[in-house]
């Protein structure tokens, strides 16, 4: 029986007790019968509070010391006095051990009252704002007890209750219905509740630790506590289930520690017994042996009792909750299970328990899988793999497959798990397994790639047997042999992976683990330069190419650092320490390569591929490390650069050399005075050469060069175009040279196609440089007019080239036009008014139309039209199609940029938007992005551009939509796709949608005069297309638009049921189906019942077809989703409170519905 909360004698224990566990009140014990609990008056509750735990604790502080030490410590610090376990633990300001000691003292004095305090603590931690009733279990047979163990709803009081047996009590927990809302301490956000969770777990652990030598074995405390947690963890209420499951598994973890201490005590006593038994009979003390033996038996009994408690918790809580519907509960179970296996391996580390971890690695929630993987890492690191052989064999494939997990953190930890397994179990992972795992160094997610790189380094590159140096070798030779062995191992891996274009990603993955090897530029270059003592270890040409690529990638990584393109969501903020390390690496590589690079360039001067890679290294030099000693090295480097561009004509090599010159010639470069004259000499030489060649080849306005001169002119033009990116070529009059070539082509058409394209590129670069430098100083009006004349002349020349016979010339002219016009538009936007008169140029309508026609003819064409008639292999055909698609995408993107940057009018994009459905797979992303950008620029104009230009063209041609079924259906599908681009934010797109409906109604009915009942407007079918946008309207907007339709069309037309008016019926249904609470299908069916012949018409869209498209506007009331029913009343009331007029329809504000259906409460489970 339970004692009264006063200091009466313990003989009064026949009555029941009630505990009020409201969220902010103390725990109350009131003597009453359970059946009278729900009928208490306010006066009775006040009497109960008079005997509350507040008064009890104030009195017991002086007598029993319940929570006295903790409270005194808080009062000394000036804190608010806490009177309940929940308040003390939630505050977390006092030492947890003092709180537990106070409770133990109270338990020693009055165990029933203290135990009820503990029970109330767990109920309160669950967020329960209800009441606990405790009555003694007096029935010996317990025949009707099991039938009373229920969890149900009391319809009389409207309260939920759970009645269960926590021996020796029958507890009844009563709580209001709002507890199922989902808010309870363990899931609340904020730092306070995170600390509460840790304090809650700490309290359970400290409670068991402090009680392990006293009351834990009294057969009363833990039995009741385990019964309580087992029953509440099986509740349908999530708060009880979650909180008590956490408490139960933490209790089991604490009992594991107790069992471990008992095991140590048993071992110590056993050794002491053996020592005493080994003594001689004369010196042996039999009473001492008996005491030790008795102690051993007692410890073993206690250990057996603890293990029984652990088994009860495992079977009563874990086995029911490890597959709970709440992922947090499953995560708790898996996390604690691996802790038990690690701490108490003799009991838990076997296949009977490991199977649960293996099963839950297939869980749908990533957090559960993560807890399993982290737990297994700890188990394999503890050298316990011998007990996990069967588990490893059974679940190896699953652990390997988890490296492909959609959750990145799970995939990373799975990779680390395999790394640990590989280190502890050599023969578990096969060579094929390692090969597949190592491929993750090329994945796009950098943390996973770096983890795989660490695995690769530990497995392949850090093997101590990788290199065995010869006896008597010097330290330098030993180091070179080690670098060579590691590089060859890396070459072997890279060759097997067959991903030869991904060296940069391989270096990025290995950077954190193999940084010492990758930054050893001295060792890497020693492999490329001649070495007298190691001729037999010389690298092959393919190996040299890989070492050069590896060296270049490491230089780039040291200078720029991660992330690479495709790795990393955003720009990484570099810390001061990382910045300093990066600067030091740049200084080291600059000091090394400024001396070694000329020799390497000289060695590979004939190999264009290797030379291109080496020529990229100067772009990463740290320019502030210049000194007098490096001057000769820089001069030698510049000489090698000049030699490279004179020997080779490869476009990639020329561009790389130009970029390197650009870095060396920068104004802030200390080598500017050396590099700029070298660059000017090259450019002047090529300009003079080109001028001489043109003087010889152009006579009487005709191009008369032979093949050798053509190749020389083409080579010179390529070099000039590549080096245009480094410096402004205006002072060399390069534009005039290009104009001479292009004038000959326009007048006579005798210029070779490659020369024409290079001349266009050359002139375009000159124009772009002039636009870039136009506003740097004060600009006169004459200068602005001259620049505008030059820009207009270039655009006219490109306009003429758009009709050239060669496709490459047409495309080059189009790209040059796009680049120049966009650059001019950007210059106008960034123009400083203090710089003088801006350069104004607007493309004439003929040029705009020519650009549009070019895109329509060259982009929106089928691949078969451009394919060659000759038969080619499937692979070549596939590559050709990809290149053709890439080319057309670039052309379309250039045109869309012109629209987005307001160079062309938005209406010029209508022809592009028309192709959205037909070419969705090829250009859908580009067109959709253009739609979004134009909508952000001007919502109204964008809405008008979508469809009405096409419909007006149909009107001008005299064609109706109904007479052209194919055109009508394509426009309808196009409208459906466009309606999807508006997204779910109806408020954001409200104005545009209203404009679409308003202009659509005017387009159909403007100027229409009904002559007979069957006479309908020529474009009435457009209303069916317009209905595709009705689902995006707000309900009050539908009413406003319907009123506008009635006003514009007239009541007589609205109620017409003739076949020719079917589109109007559908459009009216799409507006009224939701606006007036009707459903479109029933509305249409009621209309069409009067005209049964209409349903047999093939042109009339059937109701079944509409339903098959999944449009919720046409759902019948019986098929309406449940959520809609729950929201219906609130939304209707909001609409009635805020009706919108036509003027308010154009505003950005409107009614929104924020009601949500709570579906978080679910039934359990297993």
CSV table of N, CA, C and O in Angstrom, one decimal, residues 741-818:
chain,number,residue,atom,x,y,z
A,741,UNK,N,39.4,41.1,-95.0
A,741,UNK,CA,39.0,39.7,-95.3
A,741,UNK,C,37.5,39.6,-95.5
A,741,UNK,O,37.0,39.0,-96.4
A,742,UNK,N,36.8,40.1,-94.5
A,742,UNK,CA,35.3,39.9,-94.5
A,742,UNK,C,34.6,40.6,-95.7
A,742,UNK,O,33.7,40.2,-96.2
A,743,UNK,N,35.2,41.8,-96.1
A,743,UNK,CA,34.6,42.6,-97.2
A,743,UNK,C,34.8,41.8,-98.5
A,743,UNK,O,33.9,41.7,-99.3
A,744,UNK,N,35.9,41.1,-98.6
A,744,UNK,CA,36.1,40.3,-99.8
A,744,UNK,C,35.1,39.1,-99.9
A,744,UNK,O,34.5,38.8,-100.9
A,745,UNK,N,34.9,38.5,-98.7
A,745,UNK,CA,33.9,37.4,-98.7
A,745,UNK,C,32.5,37.9,-99.0
A,745,UNK,O,31.8,37.2,-99.7
A,746,UNK,N,32.1,39.0,-98.5
A,746,UNK,CA,30.7,39.5,-98.7
A,746,UNK,C,30.5,39.9,-100.1
A,746,UNK,O,29.5,39.6,-100.7
A,747,UNK,N,31.6,40.5,-100.8
A,747,UNK,CA,31.4,41.0,-102.1
A,747,UNK,C,31.5,39.8,-103.2
A,747,UNK,O,30.8,39.8,-104.1
A,748,UNK,N,32.5,39.0,-102.9
A,748,UNK,CA,32.9,38.0,-104.0
A,748,UNK,C,32.7,36.6,-103.5
A,748,UNK,O,32.5,35.7,-104.4
A,749,UNK,N,32.7,36.3,-102.2
A,749,UNK,CA,32.4,35.0,-101.7
A,749,UNK,C,33.5,33.9,-102.1
A,749,UNK,O,33.2,32.8,-102.2
A,750,UNK,N,34.7,34.4,-102.2
A,750,UNK,CA,35.8,33.5,-102.6
A,750,UNK,C,36.7,33.1,-101.5
A,750,UNK,O,37.8,32.5,-101.7
A,751,UNK,N,36.4,33.5,-100.2
A,751,UNK,CA,37.3,33.3,-99.1
A,751,UNK,C,37.0,31.9,-98.6
A,751,UNK,O,35.9,31.4,-98.5
A,752,UNK,N,38.1,31.1,-98.2
A,752,UNK,CA,37.8,29.8,-97.6
A,752,UNK,C,37.1,29.9,-96.3
A,752,UNK,O,37.2,30.9,-95.6
A,753,UNK,N,36.3,28.8,-96.1
A,753,UNK,CA,35.4,28.9,-94.9
A,753,UNK,C,36.2,29.0,-93.6
A,753,UNK,O,35.8,29.8,-92.7
A,754,UNK,N,37.3,28.3,-93.3
A,754,UNK,CA,38.0,28.5,-92.0
A,754,UNK,C,38.6,29.9,-91.9
A,754,UNK,O,38.5,30.4,-90.8
A,755,UNK,N,39.0,30.5,-93.0
A,755,UNK,CA,39.5,31.8,-92.9
A,755,UNK,C,38.4,32.8,-92.5
A,755,UNK,O,38.6,33.8,-91.7
A,756,UNK,N,37.2,32.6,-93.1
A,756,UNK,CA,36.1,33.5,-92.8
A,756,UNK,C,35.7,33.4,-91.3
A,756,UNK,O,35.4,34.4,-90.7
A,757,UNK,N,35.6,32.2,-90.8
A,757,UNK,CA,35.2,32.0,-89.4
A,757,UNK,C,36.3,32.7,-88.4
A,757,UNK,O,35.9,33.3,-87.5
A,758,UNK,N,37.6,32.5,-88.8
A,758,UNK,CA,38.6,33.1,-87.9
A,758,UNK,C,38.6,34.6,-88.0
A,758,UNK,O,38.8,35.3,-87.1
A,759,UNK,N,38.3,35.1,-89.2
A,759,UNK,CA,38.1,36.6,-89.4
A,759,UNK,C,37.0,37.2,-88.6
A,759,UNK,O,37.1,38.2,-87.9
A,760,UNK,N,35.9,36.4,-88.5
A,760,UNK,CA,34.7,36.9,-87.7
A,760,UNK,C,35.1,36.9,-86.2
A,760,UNK,O,34.8,37.8,-85.5
A,761,UNK,N,35.8,35.8,-85.8
A,761,UNK,CA,36.2,35.8,-84.4
A,761,UNK,C,37.2,36.9,-84.0
A,761,UNK,O,37.1,37.5,-83.0
A,762,UNK,N,38.1,37.2,-85.0
A,762,UNK,CA,39.1,38.2,-84.7
A,762,UNK,C,38.4,39.6,-84.6
A,762,UNK,O,38.7,40.4,-83.7
A,763,UNK,N,37.5,39.9,-85.5
A,763,UNK,CA,36.7,41.2,-85.4
A,763,UNK,C,35.9,41.2,-84.1
A,763,UNK,O,35.8,42.3,-83.5
A,764,UNK,N,35.3,40.1,-83.8
A,764,UNK,CA,34.4,40.1,-82.6
A,764,UNK,C,35.3,40.4,-81.3
A,764,UNK,O,34.8,41.1,-80.4
A,765,UNK,N,36.4,39.8,-81.2
A,765,UNK,CA,37.3,40.1,-80.1
A,765,UNK,C,37.7,41.5,-80.0
A,765,UNK,O,37.7,42.1,-78.9
A,766,UNK,N,38.0,42.1,-81.1
A,766,UNK,CA,38.4,43.6,-81.1
A,766,UNK,C,37.2,44.4,-80.6
A,766,UNK,O,37.4,45.4,-79.8
A,767,UNK,N,36.0,44.1,-81.1
A,767,UNK,CA,34.8,44.9,-80.7
A,767,UNK,C,34.6,44.7,-79.2
A,767,UNK,O,34.2,45.7,-78.4
A,768,UNK,N,34.7,43.5,-78.7
A,768,UNK,CA,34.5,43.2,-77.2
A,768,UNK,C,35.5,44.0,-76.4
A,768,UNK,O,35.2,44.5,-75.3
A,769,UNK,N,36.8,44.0,-76.8
A,769,UNK,CA,37.8,44.8,-76.1
A,769,UNK,C,37.4,46.3,-76.1
A,769,UNK,O,37.6,46.9,-75.1
A,770,UNK,N,36.9,46.8,-77.2
A,770,UNK,CA,36.6,48.2,-77.2
A,770,UNK,C,35.4,48.5,-76.3
A,770,UNK,O,35.4,49.6,-75.7
A,771,UNK,N,34.4,47.6,-76.3
A,771,UNK,CA,33.3,47.8,-75.4
A,771,UNK,C,33.7,47.7,-74.0
A,771,UNK,O,33.2,48.4,-73.1
A,772,UNK,N,34.7,46.9,-73.7
A,772,UNK,CA,35.2,46.7,-72.3
A,772,UNK,C,35.9,48.0,-71.8
A,772,UNK,O,35.8,48.3,-70.6
A,773,UNK,N,36.6,48.6,-72.7
A,773,UNK,CA,37.4,49.8,-72.3
A,773,UNK,C,36.8,51.1,-72.7
A,773,UNK,O,37.4,52.2,-72.5
A,774,UNK,N,35.6,51.1,-73.2
A,774,UNK,CA,35.0,52.3,-73.7
A,774,UNK,C,34.7,53.4,-72.6
A,774,UNK,O,34.9,54.5,-72.8
A,775,UNK,N,34.2,52.9,-71.5
A,775,UNK,CA,33.8,53.9,-70.4
A,775,UNK,C,34.9,54.1,-69.4
A,775,UNK,O,34.6,54.6,-68.3
A,776,UNK,N,36.2,53.8,-69.6
A,776,UNK,CA,37.2,53.9,-68.6
A,776,UNK,C,37.6,55.4,-68.4
A,776,UNK,O,38.0,55.8,-67.3
A,777,UNK,N,37.5,56.2,-69.4
A,777,UNK,CA,37.8,57.6,-69.2
A,777,UNK,C,36.6,58.4,-69.7
A,777,UNK,O,35.5,58.0,-70.0
A,778,UNK,N,36.8,59.8,-69.8
A,778,UNK,CA,35.8,60.7,-70.3
A,778,UNK,C,35.7,60.5,-71.8
A,778,UNK,O,36.7,60.5,-72.5
A,779,UNK,N,34.5,60.2,-72.2
A,779,UNK,CA,34.2,59.9,-73.6
A,779,UNK,C,33.5,61.0,-74.3
A,779,UNK,O,32.5,61.6,-73.8
A,780,UNK,N,34.1,61.4,-75.5
A,780,UNK,CA,33.5,62.5,-76.2
A,780,UNK,C,32.4,62.0,-77.1
A,780,UNK,O,32.3,60.8,-77.3
A,781,UNK,N,31.6,62.9,-77.6
A,781,UNK,CA,30.5,62.5,-78.5
A,781,UNK,C,31.0,61.9,-79.8
A,781,UNK,O,30.5,61.0,-80.3
A,782,UNK,N,32.1,62.5,-80.3
A,782,UNK,CA,32.7,62.0,-81.6
A,782,UNK,C,33.2,60.6,-81.4
A,782,UNK,O,33.0,59.7,-82.3
A,783,UNK,N,33.8,60.3,-80.3
A,783,UNK,CA,34.3,58.9,-80.0
A,783,UNK,C,33.1,58.0,-79.9
A,783,UNK,O,33.2,56.8,-80.4
A,784,UNK,N,32.0,58.4,-79.3
A,784,UNK,CA,30.9,57.5,-79.1
A,784,UNK,C,30.2,57.2,-80.5
A,784,UNK,O,29.8,56.1,-80.8
A,785,UNK,N,30.1,58.3,-81.3
A,785,UNK,CA,29.6,58.0,-82.7
A,785,UNK,C,30.4,57.1,-83.5
A,785,UNK,O,29.9,56.3,-84.2
A,786,UNK,N,31.8,57.2,-83.4
A,786,UNK,CA,32.7,56.4,-84.1
A,786,UNK,C,32.5,54.9,-83.6
A,786,UNK,O,32.5,54.0,-84.5
A,787,UNK,N,32.4,54.7,-82.3
A,787,UNK,CA,32.3,53.4,-81.8
A,787,UNK,C,30.9,52.8,-82.2
A,787,UNK,O,30.9,51.6,-82.6
A,788,UNK,N,29.9,53.6,-82.2
A,788,UNK,CA,28.6,53.1,-82.6
A,788,UNK,C,28.6,52.7,-84.1
A,788,UNK,O,28.0,51.7,-84.5
A,789,UNK,N,29.2,53.5,-84.9
A,789,UNK,CA,29.3,53.2,-86.4
A,789,UNK,C,30.1,51.9,-86.6
A,789,UNK,O,29.7,51.1,-87.4
A,790,UNK,N,31.1,51.7,-85.8
A,790,UNK,CA,31.9,50.5,-86.0
A,790,UNK,C,31.1,49.3,-85.5
A,790,UNK,O,31.1,48.2,-86.2
A,791,UNK,N,30.3,49.4,-84.4
A,791,UNK,CA,29.5,48.3,-83.9
A,791,UNK,C,28.4,48.0,-84.9
A,791,UNK,O,28.1,46.9,-85.2
A,792,UNK,N,27.7,49.1,-85.5
A,792,UNK,CA,26.7,48.9,-86.5
A,792,UNK,C,27.2,48.2,-87.7
A,792,UNK,O,26.6,47.3,-88.3
A,793,UNK,N,28.4,48.6,-88.2
A,793,UNK,CA,29.0,48.0,-89.4
A,793,UNK,C,29.3,46.5,-89.1
A,793,UNK,O,29.1,45.6,-90.0
A,794,UNK,N,29.8,46.2,-88.0
A,794,UNK,CA,30.1,44.8,-87.7
A,794,UNK,C,28.8,43.9,-87.6
A,794,UNK,O,28.8,42.8,-88.1
A,795,UNK,N,27.8,44.5,-87.0
A,795,UNK,CA,26.5,43.8,-86.9
A,795,UNK,C,25.9,43.5,-88.3
A,795,UNK,O,25.3,42.5,-88.6
A,796,UNK,N,26.1,44.5,-89.2
A,796,UNK,CA,25.6,44.4,-90.6
A,796,UNK,C,26.3,43.3,-91.3
A,796,UNK,O,25.7,42.5,-92.1
A,797,UNK,N,27.6,43.2,-91.1
A,797,UNK,CA,28.4,42.2,-91.7
A,797,UNK,C,28.0,40.8,-91.2
A,797,UNK,O,27.9,39.8,-92.0
A,798,UNK,N,27.8,40.7,-89.9
A,798,UNK,CA,27.4,39.4,-89.4
A,798,UNK,C,26.0,39.1,-89.9
A,798,UNK,O,25.6,37.9,-90.1
A,799,UNK,N,25.1,40.1,-90.0
A,799,UNK,CA,23.8,39.9,-90.5
A,799,UNK,C,23.8,39.2,-91.9
A,799,UNK,O,23.1,38.3,-92.3
A,800,UNK,N,24.7,39.7,-92.8
A,800,UNK,CA,24.9,39.2,-94.1
A,800,UNK,C,25.4,37.7,-94.0
A,800,UNK,O,25.0,36.9,-94.8
A,801,UNK,N,26.3,37.5,-93.1
A,801,UNK,CA,26.9,36.1,-92.9
A,801,UNK,C,25.9,35.1,-92.4
A,801,UNK,O,26.1,33.9,-92.5
A,802,UNK,N,24.8,35.6,-91.9
A,802,UNK,CA,23.7,34.6,-91.4
A,802,UNK,C,23.1,33.9,-92.6
A,802,UNK,O,22.5,32.8,-92.3
A,803,UNK,N,23.2,34.4,-93.8
A,803,UNK,CA,22.7,33.7,-94.9
A,803,UNK,C,23.8,33.1,-95.8
A,803,UNK,O,23.7,32.8,-97.0
A,804,UNK,N,25.0,32.9,-95.2
A,804,UNK,CA,26.1,32.3,-95.9
A,804,UNK,C,25.8,30.8,-96.2
A,804,UNK,O,25.0,30.1,-95.6
A,805,UNK,N,26.5,30.3,-97.3
A,805,UNK,CA,26.3,28.9,-97.7
A,805,UNK,C,26.8,27.9,-96.7
A,805,UNK,O,26.2,26.8,-96.6
A,806,UNK,N,27.9,28.2,-96.0
A,806,UNK,CA,28.5,27.3,-95.1
A,806,UNK,C,27.8,27.4,-93.7
A,806,UNK,O,27.6,28.6,-93.2
A,807,UNK,N,27.4,26.3,-93.1
A,807,UNK,CA,26.8,26.3,-91.8
A,807,UNK,C,27.7,26.9,-90.7
A,807,UNK,O,27.2,27.6,-89.8
A,808,UNK,N,29.0,26.5,-90.7
A,808,UNK,CA,29.9,27.0,-89.7
A,808,UNK,C,30.0,28.5,-89.7
A,808,UNK,O,30.1,29.1,-88.6
A,809,UNK,N,30.0,29.1,-90.9
A,809,UNK,CA,30.1,30.5,-91.0
A,809,UNK,C,28.8,31.2,-90.4
A,809,UNK,O,28.9,32.2,-89.7
A,810,UNK,N,27.7,30.6,-90.7
A,810,UNK,CA,26.4,31.1,-90.2
A,810,UNK,C,26.4,31.1,-88.6
A,810,UNK,O,26.0,32.0,-88.0
A,811,UNK,N,26.8,29.9,-88.1
A,811,UNK,CA,26.8,29.8,-86.7
A,811,UNK,C,27.8,30.7,-86.0
A,811,UNK,O,27.5,31.3,-84.9
A,812,UNK,N,29.0,30.9,-86.6
A,812,UNK,CA,30.0,31.8,-86.0
A,812,UNK,C,29.5,33.2,-86.0
A,812,UNK,O,29.6,34.0,-85.1
A,813,UNK,N,28.8,33.6,-87.1
A,813,UNK,CA,28.3,35.0,-87.2
A,813,UNK,C,27.2,35.2,-86.1
A,813,UNK,O,27.1,36.2,-85.5
A,814,UNK,N,26.3,34.2,-85.9
A,814,UNK,CA,25.3,34.3,-84.9
A,814,UNK,C,25.9,34.4,-83.5
A,814,UNK,O,25.4,35.2,-82.7
A,815,UNK,N,26.9,33.6,-83.2
A,815,UNK,CA,27.5,33.6,-81.9
A,815,UNK,C,28.2,35.0,-81.7
A,815,UNK,O,28.1,35.6,-80.6
A,816,UNK,N,28.8,35.5,-82.7
A,816,UNK,CA,29.5,36.8,-82.6
A,816,UNK,C,28.5,37.9,-82.3
A,816,UNK,O,28.7,38.8,-81.5
A,817,UNK,N,27.4,37.9,-83.1
A,817,UNK,CA,26.3,38.8,-82.8
A,817,UNK,C,25.8,38.8,-81.4
A,817,UNK,O,25.6,39.8,-80.7
A,818,UNK,N,25.5,37.6,-80.9
A,818,UNK,CA,25.0,37.4,-79.6
A,818,UNK,C,26.0,38.0,-78.5
A,818,UNK,O,25.6,38.7,-77.6
